[in-house]
Amino acid sequence: MNKRTFLKNTAVLGAGGLILPHVHLFANENSFSNADDSVFKQNELGYAFNALEPNIDATTMEIHYTKHHSAYTKNLNTMVKENNVAEKDIIKIFKGISKLPVGIRNNGGGFYNHNLFWEIMAPNAGGEPSGELAKAIDRDLGSFSKFKEDFSKAASTRFGSGWAWLIVNNKKLAISSTPNQDNPWMDVAEVKGTPIFAIDVWEHAYYLKYQNRRADYIGAFWNVVNWKRVGENYQKALV
Ligand code: MN
């Protein structure tokens, strides 16, 4: 048996709950943690690290995806195993997150929030939403320009690290923000709902290019919003 096959078999046995002494020999290797049997996986980025230049620089994107998001995902997979969390639907986990260790809240949020963040951005994007989403923004949030202003304010005034959100709650749109890696699915969130759009305002999301100028990063972010995807998220959230 070669090493690759051995690791794969070991991982399967480990997930099945058998205690084997040699499991621990490999538990700290990247090849084990990123094994294909991980329950939670990072979404493909869908574009190159430099695709959002000059609004978001390539180095920030690469570190953000391959280090920060990767670590949240890896830690989440480890922690659900360690705590015998059998639930594989992250949203169901969030709905009872207050009863689980804080590490699952932080890393689970980090895993889910970034998967949403990557998909609501795209190269050659920006502009304004259209269709049902555009109508709903006018209806529930005043107008697109008022929405931009209020969402930017939620993002810029979030103290420390966190996120700003566009959510659907009772079929209506609302803006909210959360600290750390919390999100609106969590039972601990002040404002709950289905997130369809978000901005990461942790310093790791902008500091290399914008340093302390969070407002400049938020301003540039509007140039890379994938409104087509946000519109699809809105439709799904209504069901
Ligand atoms: Mn981040």
Short mmCIF file of C-alpha atoms and ligand atoms in Angstrom, two decimals:
data_model
loop_
_atom_site.label_atom_id
_atom_site.label_comp_id
_atom_site.label_asym_id
_atom_site.label_seq_id
_atom_site.Cartn_x
_atom_site.Cartn_y
_atom_site.Cartn_z
CA MET A 1 0.00 0.00 0.00
CA ASN A 2 1.51 3.34 -1.00
CA LYS A 3 1.37 6.39 1.25
CA ARG A 4 -1.52 8.02 -0.59
CA THR A 5 -3.73 4.93 -0.34
CA PHE A 6 -2.71 4.40 3.24
CA LEU A 7 -3.69 7.96 4.19
CA LYS A 8 -7.02 7.65 2.44
CA ASN A 9 -7.85 4.39 4.17
CA THR A 10 -6.69 5.76 7.49
CA ALA A 11 -8.94 8.80 7.09
CA VAL A 12 -11.95 6.59 6.34
CA LEU A 13 -11.29 4.40 9.34
CA GLY A 14 -10.81 7.51 11.47
CA ALA A 15 -14.13 8.95 10.38
CA GLY A 16 -15.77 5.63 11.22
CA GLY A 17 -14.71 6.05 14.81
CA LEU A 18 -12.13 3.28 15.09
CA ILE A 19 -9.21 4.21 17.29
CA LEU A 20 -6.01 3.20 15.54
CA PRO A 21 -2.65 4.15 17.00
CA HIS A 22 -1.18 5.09 13.61
CA VAL A 23 -3.93 7.63 12.87
CA HIS A 24 -2.12 10.06 15.11
CA LEU A 25 1.06 9.76 13.07
CA PHE A 26 -0.68 11.53 10.21
CA ALA A 27 -3.28 13.68 11.94
CA ASN A 28 -1.19 16.82 11.66
CA GLU A 29 -0.26 16.45 8.02
CA ASN A 30 -1.95 18.74 5.51
CA SER A 31 -2.73 15.77 3.32
CA PHE A 32 -4.87 14.38 6.12
CA SER A 33 -6.72 17.56 7.01
CA ASN A 34 -7.49 18.41 3.40
CA ALA A 35 -8.46 14.84 2.55
CA ASP A 36 -11.42 14.42 0.23
CA ASP A 37 -13.58 13.09 3.05
CA SER A 38 -13.73 16.53 4.72
CA VAL A 39 -17.40 17.39 5.27
CA PHE A 40 -16.98 21.12 4.65
CA LYS A 41 -15.08 22.36 1.60
CA GLN A 42 -14.05 25.74 0.25
CA ASN A 43 -15.91 26.70 -2.92
CA GLU A 44 -13.75 27.12 -6.01
CA LEU A 45 -12.84 30.78 -6.36
CA GLY A 46 -14.17 30.88 -9.94
CA TYR A 47 -11.70 33.56 -11.05
CA ALA A 48 -7.98 34.28 -10.73
CA PHE A 49 -6.50 35.92 -7.63
CA ASN A 50 -5.71 39.01 -9.75
CA ALA A 51 -9.13 39.13 -11.44
CA LEU A 52 -10.54 41.78 -9.11
CA GLU A 53 -7.60 44.19 -9.58
CA PRO A 54 -7.34 47.09 -9.05
CA ASN A 55 -10.26 47.04 -6.60
CA ILE A 56 -8.97 44.10 -4.58
CA ASP A 57 -5.32 43.22 -5.08
CA ALA A 58 -4.05 39.75 -6.02
CA THR A 59 -1.91 39.25 -2.92
CA THR A 60 -4.82 39.99 -0.60
CA MET A 61 -7.04 37.60 -2.55
CA GLU A 62 -4.45 34.83 -2.51
CA ILE A 63 -3.72 35.10 1.22
CA HIS A 64 -7.39 35.52 2.04
CA TYR A 65 -8.42 32.40 0.10
CA THR A 66 -5.45 30.08 0.64
CA LYS A 67 -4.60 31.03 4.23
CA HIS A 68 -7.54 32.61 6.08
CA HIS A 69 -10.47 30.80 4.47
CA SER A 70 -8.50 27.59 4.21
CA ALA A 71 -7.69 27.69 7.93
CA TYR A 72 -11.31 28.33 8.99
CA THR A 73 -12.41 25.40 6.83
CA LYS A 74 -9.71 23.05 8.09
CA ASN A 75 -10.37 24.00 11.72
CA LEU A 76 -14.13 23.54 11.31
CA ASN A 77 -13.65 20.04 9.90
CA THR A 78 -11.36 19.17 12.79
CA MET A 79 -13.69 20.61 15.44
CA VAL A 80 -16.90 18.94 14.24
CA LYS A 81 -15.06 15.62 14.39
CA GLU A 82 -13.61 16.31 17.83
CA ASN A 83 -17.00 17.33 19.18
CA ASN A 84 -18.92 14.51 17.45
CA VAL A 85 -21.17 16.92 15.57
CA ALA A 86 -22.96 14.63 13.11
CA GLU A 87 -24.97 17.38 11.37
CA LYS A 88 -23.55 18.09 7.91
CA ASP A 89 -25.77 21.06 7.04
CA ILE A 90 -23.87 24.14 8.21
CA ILE A 91 -27.05 26.23 8.34
CA LYS A 92 -28.67 23.77 10.76
CA ILE A 93 -25.51 23.92 12.86
CA PHE A 94 -25.75 27.75 12.93
CA LYS A 95 -29.36 27.60 14.13
CA GLY A 96 -28.14 25.91 17.33
CA ILE A 97 -24.69 27.46 17.47
CA SER A 98 -25.08 28.88 20.99
CA LYS A 99 -25.03 25.31 22.34
CA LEU A 100 -21.75 24.39 20.62
CA PRO A 101 -18.13 25.34 21.41
CA VAL A 102 -17.19 28.87 20.35
CA GLY A 103 -14.54 27.45 18.00
CA ILE A 104 -17.28 25.93 15.83
CA ARG A 105 -19.09 29.29 15.79
CA ASN A 106 -15.93 31.17 14.73
CA ASN A 107 -14.58 28.68 12.21
CA GLY A 108 -18.00 27.65 10.90
CA GLY A 109 -18.83 31.28 10.28
CA GLY A 110 -15.45 31.82 8.64
CA PHE A 111 -16.04 28.81 6.39
CA TYR A 112 -19.58 29.79 5.30
CA ASN A 113 -19.19 33.58 5.13
CA HIS A 114 -16.21 33.45 2.76
CA ASN A 115 -17.91 30.94 0.45
CA LEU A 116 -20.71 33.50 0.06
CA PHE A 117 -18.26 36.41 -0.27
CA TRP A 118 -16.31 34.81 -3.16
CA GLU A 119 -19.43 34.11 -5.17
CA ILE A 120 -20.97 37.58 -4.87
CA MET A 121 -17.87 39.12 -6.46
CA ALA A 122 -16.68 38.76 -10.05
CA PRO A 123 -14.39 40.42 -12.57
CA ASN A 124 -16.03 42.85 -15.02
CA ALA A 125 -18.91 43.24 -12.60
CA GLY A 126 -20.36 46.07 -10.50
CA GLY A 127 -23.02 48.41 -11.79
CA GLU A 128 -26.57 47.95 -10.52
CA PRO A 129 -28.88 45.00 -9.93
CA SER A 130 -31.79 44.35 -12.26
CA GLY A 131 -35.08 42.43 -12.25
CA GLU A 132 -36.83 41.33 -9.08
CA LEU A 133 -33.89 42.20 -6.83
CA ALA A 134 -33.79 45.78 -8.11
CA LYS A 135 -37.54 46.13 -7.48
CA ALA A 136 -37.20 44.67 -3.97
CA ILE A 137 -34.36 47.08 -3.12
CA ASP A 138 -36.53 50.03 -4.19
CA ARG A 139 -39.52 48.64 -2.26
CA ASP A 140 -37.77 47.68 1.00
CA LEU A 141 -34.68 49.90 1.16
CA GLY A 142 -35.78 53.10 -0.60
CA SER A 143 -33.62 53.08 -3.71
CA PHE A 144 -30.37 51.60 -4.95
CA SER A 145 -28.38 54.69 -3.93
CA LYS A 146 -29.99 54.70 -0.47
CA PHE A 147 -29.19 50.98 -0.12
CA LYS A 148 -25.55 51.61 -1.12
CA GLU A 149 -25.28 54.40 1.40
CA ASP A 150 -26.86 52.41 4.26
CA PHE A 151 -24.97 49.19 3.51
CA SER A 152 -21.66 51.10 3.29
CA LYS A 153 -22.47 52.72 6.63
CA ALA A 154 -23.19 49.33 8.24
CA ALA A 155 -19.82 48.10 6.93
CA SER A 156 -17.81 51.16 7.92
CA THR A 157 -19.29 51.46 11.43
CA ARG A 158 -18.88 47.79 12.38
CA PHE A 159 -16.36 48.19 15.21
CA GLY A 160 -13.33 45.91 14.88
CA SER A 161 -13.73 42.80 12.72
CA GLY A 162 -16.94 41.60 11.17
CA TRP A 163 -19.33 41.63 8.25
CA ALA A 164 -22.18 43.66 6.78
CA TRP A 165 -25.10 41.79 5.23
CA LEU A 166 -28.05 42.09 2.91
CA ILE A 167 -30.59 39.57 4.16
CA VAL A 168 -34.09 38.35 3.37
CA ASN A 169 -36.41 38.12 6.34
CA ASN A 170 -40.12 37.32 5.84
CA LYS A 171 -39.61 37.93 2.10
CA LYS A 172 -38.32 41.45 2.77
CA LEU A 173 -34.79 42.80 2.35
CA ALA A 174 -32.88 44.24 5.31
CA ILE A 175 -29.33 45.38 6.08
CA SER A 176 -27.46 44.15 9.15
CA SER A 177 -23.97 43.58 10.47
CA THR A 178 -22.32 41.05 12.76
CA PRO A 179 -19.07 40.93 14.76
CA ASN A 180 -16.24 38.45 14.18
CA GLN A 181 -17.36 35.54 11.94
CA ASP A 182 -20.97 35.52 13.12
CA ASN A 183 -23.71 35.58 10.48
CA PRO A 184 -27.49 36.10 10.27
CA TRP A 185 -28.25 32.36 10.32
CA MET A 186 -26.90 32.02 13.86
CA ASP A 187 -29.21 31.87 16.84
CA VAL A 188 -26.92 34.43 18.49
CA ALA A 189 -27.37 37.04 15.71
CA GLU A 190 -29.18 40.23 16.71
CA VAL A 191 -30.86 40.38 13.28
CA LYS A 192 -31.67 37.03 11.69
CA GLY A 193 -32.43 36.15 8.08
CA THR A 194 -31.12 34.54 4.92
CA PRO A 195 -27.90 36.25 3.79
CA ILE A 196 -27.73 36.96 0.03
CA PHE A 197 -24.88 39.48 -0.11
CA ALA A 198 -22.02 40.43 2.23
CA ILE A 199 -18.82 42.35 2.68
CA ASP A 200 -15.92 41.19 4.83
CA VAL A 201 -14.56 44.13 6.83
CA TRP A 202 -11.84 42.26 8.69
CA GLU A 203 -8.54 44.09 8.18
CA HIS A 204 -7.15 40.98 6.43
CA ALA A 205 -9.64 41.74 3.61
CA TYR A 206 -8.13 45.13 2.75
CA TYR A 207 -5.11 46.17 4.82
CA LEU A 208 -2.33 45.39 2.31
CA LYS A 209 -3.80 47.78 -0.26
CA TYR A 210 -5.92 50.20 1.78
CA GLN A 211 -4.24 50.11 5.23
CA ASN A 212 -6.61 51.90 7.64
CA ARG A 213 -8.83 53.29 4.86
CA ARG A 214 -11.75 50.89 5.22
CA ALA A 215 -14.09 53.38 3.50
CA ASP A 216 -11.93 53.30 0.33
CA TYR A 217 -12.08 49.50 0.28
CA ILE A 218 -15.86 49.57 0.69
CA GLY A 219 -16.10 52.13 -2.13
CA ALA A 220 -14.02 49.91 -4.46
CA PHE A 221 -15.97 46.78 -3.49
CA TRP A 222 -19.06 48.08 -5.35
CA ASN A 223 -17.06 47.78 -8.61
CA VAL A 224 -16.75 43.99 -8.25
CA VAL A 225 -20.25 43.01 -7.08
CA ASN A 226 -21.72 40.09 -9.03
CA TRP A 227 -25.33 41.33 -9.08
CA LYS A 228 -26.44 38.39 -11.22
CA ARG A 229 -25.47 36.01 -8.43
CA VAL A 230 -26.97 38.22 -5.72
CA GLY A 231 -30.23 38.22 -7.73
CA GLU A 232 -30.15 34.41 -7.84
CA ASN A 233 -29.51 34.29 -4.10
CA TYR A 234 -32.51 36.57 -3.59
CA GLN A 235 -34.80 34.28 -5.61
CA LYS A 236 -33.62 31.22 -3.64
CA ALA A 237 -34.17 33.03 -0.33
CA LEU A 238 -37.83 33.66 -1.20
CA VAL A 239 -38.65 29.95 -1.50
MN MN B 1 -11.99 37.26 5.65
#
